[in-house]
Short mmCIF file of C-alpha atoms in Angstrom, two decimals:
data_model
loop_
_atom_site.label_atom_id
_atom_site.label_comp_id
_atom_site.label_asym_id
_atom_site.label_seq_id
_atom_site.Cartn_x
_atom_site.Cartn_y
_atom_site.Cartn_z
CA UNK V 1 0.00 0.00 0.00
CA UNK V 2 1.27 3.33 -0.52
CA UNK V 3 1.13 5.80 2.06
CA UNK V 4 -0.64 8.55 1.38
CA UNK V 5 -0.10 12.50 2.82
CA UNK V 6 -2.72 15.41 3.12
CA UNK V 7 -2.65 18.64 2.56
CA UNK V 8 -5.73 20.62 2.13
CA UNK V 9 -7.32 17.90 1.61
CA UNK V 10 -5.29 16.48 -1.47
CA UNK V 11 -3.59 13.29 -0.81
CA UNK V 12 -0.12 12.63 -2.66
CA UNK V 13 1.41 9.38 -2.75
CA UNK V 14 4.69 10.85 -1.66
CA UNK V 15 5.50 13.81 0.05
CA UNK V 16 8.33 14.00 -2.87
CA UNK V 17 7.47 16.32 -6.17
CA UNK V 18 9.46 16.76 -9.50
CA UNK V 19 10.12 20.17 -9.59
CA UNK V 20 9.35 21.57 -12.83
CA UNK V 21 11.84 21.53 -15.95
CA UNK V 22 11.80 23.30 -18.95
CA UNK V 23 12.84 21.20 -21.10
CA UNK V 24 12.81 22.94 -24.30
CA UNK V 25 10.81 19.26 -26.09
CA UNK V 26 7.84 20.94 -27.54
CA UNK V 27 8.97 22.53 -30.87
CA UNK V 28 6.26 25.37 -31.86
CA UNK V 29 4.72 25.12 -28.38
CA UNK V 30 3.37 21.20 -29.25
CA UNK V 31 5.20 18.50 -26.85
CA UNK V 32 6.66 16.49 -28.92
CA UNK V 33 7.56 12.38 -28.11
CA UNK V 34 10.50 13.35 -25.90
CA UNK V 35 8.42 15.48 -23.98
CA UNK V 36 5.90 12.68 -23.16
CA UNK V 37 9.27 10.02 -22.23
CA UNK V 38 10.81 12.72 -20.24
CA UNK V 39 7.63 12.94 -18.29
CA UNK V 40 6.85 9.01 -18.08
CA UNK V 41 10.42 8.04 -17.31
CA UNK V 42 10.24 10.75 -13.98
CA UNK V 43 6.77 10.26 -12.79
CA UNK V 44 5.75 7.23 -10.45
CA UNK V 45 8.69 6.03 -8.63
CA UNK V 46 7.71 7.88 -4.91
CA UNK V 47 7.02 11.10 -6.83
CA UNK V 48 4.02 12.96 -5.48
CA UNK V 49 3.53 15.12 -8.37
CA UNK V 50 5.23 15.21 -11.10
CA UNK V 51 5.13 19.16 -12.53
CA UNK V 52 5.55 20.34 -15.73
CA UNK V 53 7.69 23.17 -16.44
CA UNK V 54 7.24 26.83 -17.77
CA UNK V 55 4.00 25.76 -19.39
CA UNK V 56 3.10 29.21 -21.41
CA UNK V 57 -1.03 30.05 -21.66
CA UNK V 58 -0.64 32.02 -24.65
CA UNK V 59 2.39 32.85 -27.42
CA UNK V 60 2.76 36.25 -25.80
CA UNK V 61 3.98 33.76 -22.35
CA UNK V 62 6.47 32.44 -24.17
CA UNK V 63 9.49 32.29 -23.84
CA UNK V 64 10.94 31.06 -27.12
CA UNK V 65 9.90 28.29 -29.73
CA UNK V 66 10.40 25.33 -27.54
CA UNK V 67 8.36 26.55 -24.63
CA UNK V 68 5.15 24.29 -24.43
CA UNK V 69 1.83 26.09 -24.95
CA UNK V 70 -1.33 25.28 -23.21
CA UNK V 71 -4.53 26.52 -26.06
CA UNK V 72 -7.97 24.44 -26.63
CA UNK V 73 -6.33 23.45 -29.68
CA UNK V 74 -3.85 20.97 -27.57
CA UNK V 75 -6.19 20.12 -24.29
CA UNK V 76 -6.01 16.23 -25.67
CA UNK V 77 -2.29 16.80 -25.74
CA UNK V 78 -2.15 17.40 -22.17
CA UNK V 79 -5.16 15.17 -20.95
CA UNK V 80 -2.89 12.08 -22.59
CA UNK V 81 0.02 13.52 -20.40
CA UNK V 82 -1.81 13.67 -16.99
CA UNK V 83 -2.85 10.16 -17.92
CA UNK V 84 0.33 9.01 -18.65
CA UNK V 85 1.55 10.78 -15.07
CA UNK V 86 -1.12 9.29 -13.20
CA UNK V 87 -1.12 5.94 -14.16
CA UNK V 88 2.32 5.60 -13.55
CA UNK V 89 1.58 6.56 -9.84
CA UNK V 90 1.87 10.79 -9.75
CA UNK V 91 -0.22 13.64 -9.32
CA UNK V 92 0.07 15.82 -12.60
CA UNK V 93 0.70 19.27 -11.92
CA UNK V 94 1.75 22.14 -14.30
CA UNK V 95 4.04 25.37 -13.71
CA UNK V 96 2.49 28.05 -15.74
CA UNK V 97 4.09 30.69 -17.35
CA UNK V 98 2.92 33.77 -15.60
CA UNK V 99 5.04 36.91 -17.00
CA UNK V 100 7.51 38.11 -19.33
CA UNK V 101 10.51 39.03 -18.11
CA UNK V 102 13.08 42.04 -19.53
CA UNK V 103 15.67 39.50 -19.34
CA UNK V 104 16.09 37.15 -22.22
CA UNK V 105 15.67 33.36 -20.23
CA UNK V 106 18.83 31.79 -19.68
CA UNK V 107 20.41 28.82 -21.89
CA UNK V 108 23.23 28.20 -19.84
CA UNK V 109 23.94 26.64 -15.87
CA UNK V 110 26.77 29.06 -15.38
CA UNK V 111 26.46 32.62 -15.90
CA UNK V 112 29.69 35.05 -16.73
CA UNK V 113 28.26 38.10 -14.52
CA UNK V 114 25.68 35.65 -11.83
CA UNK V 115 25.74 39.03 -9.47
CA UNK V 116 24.49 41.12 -12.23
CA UNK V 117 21.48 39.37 -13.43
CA UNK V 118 20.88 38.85 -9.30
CA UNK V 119 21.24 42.62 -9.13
CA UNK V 120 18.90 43.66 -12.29
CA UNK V 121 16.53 41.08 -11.72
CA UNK V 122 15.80 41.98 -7.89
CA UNK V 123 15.66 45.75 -9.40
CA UNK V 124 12.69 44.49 -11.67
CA UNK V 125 11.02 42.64 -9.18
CA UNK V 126 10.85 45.08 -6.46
CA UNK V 127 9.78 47.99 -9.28
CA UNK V 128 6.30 46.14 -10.19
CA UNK V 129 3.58 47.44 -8.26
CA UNK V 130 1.20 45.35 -6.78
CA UNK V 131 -1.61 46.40 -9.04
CA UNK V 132 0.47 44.63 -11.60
CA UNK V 133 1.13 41.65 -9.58
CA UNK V 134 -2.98 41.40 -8.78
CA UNK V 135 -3.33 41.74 -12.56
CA UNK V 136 -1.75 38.56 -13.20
CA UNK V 137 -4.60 36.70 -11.30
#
């Protein structure tokens, strides 16, 4: 039996998650067969929920090409992943792509000038107002 743990009321079969990945496998914003392995091979196995990353709501979310796009047009798309997810023993879950950034995403682990883009992007951040922020939801 696998133990199960609450919170609010949604029980996970692990209190372990995938955190969520870009991981750049859904050319024109369609997941493409890579996607759908990457996801399969990491769900189940004591993960809770197994989250998708930087999943973009609209082309203005994205972030370039690769980024995966939620749309009615590709709701079977994801309803095959969540199955996929689930039956292998997860809880789906989804990051979504919530604002565009003045900095142009990263493509690399190591950056030249790290303090920099710490220093601009905490500048950014602490400049949007709050009416902004409550936009967003």
């Amino acid at each position: 039996m696998i133990n199960k743990y609450m919170s609010d009321k949604i029980a996970t079969p692990s209190k372990f998650f995938l955190a969520p990945i870009n991981t750049g496998l859904a050319p024109n914003g369609k997941p493409n067969k890579k996607f759908f392995e990457f996801y399969r091979k990491r769900s189940g196995n004591d993960i809770g929920i197994t989250y998708i990353g930087n999943v973009a709501v609209g082309e203005e979310w994205r972030t370039n090409l690769n980024t995966p796009l939620l749309s009615n047009e590709s709701k079977k798309i994801w309803e095959d992943l969540a199955t996929i997810i689930e039956k292998n023993g997860s809880l789906p879950g989804i990051q979504i792509a919530c604002r565009k950034s003045i900095q142009a995403p990263s493509k690399l682990w190591n950056r030249v000038d790290a303090k920099g883009f710490i220093d601009d992007a905490k500048e950014y951040f602490s400049n949007i107002s709050s009416d902004v922020i409550h936009q967003q939801f």
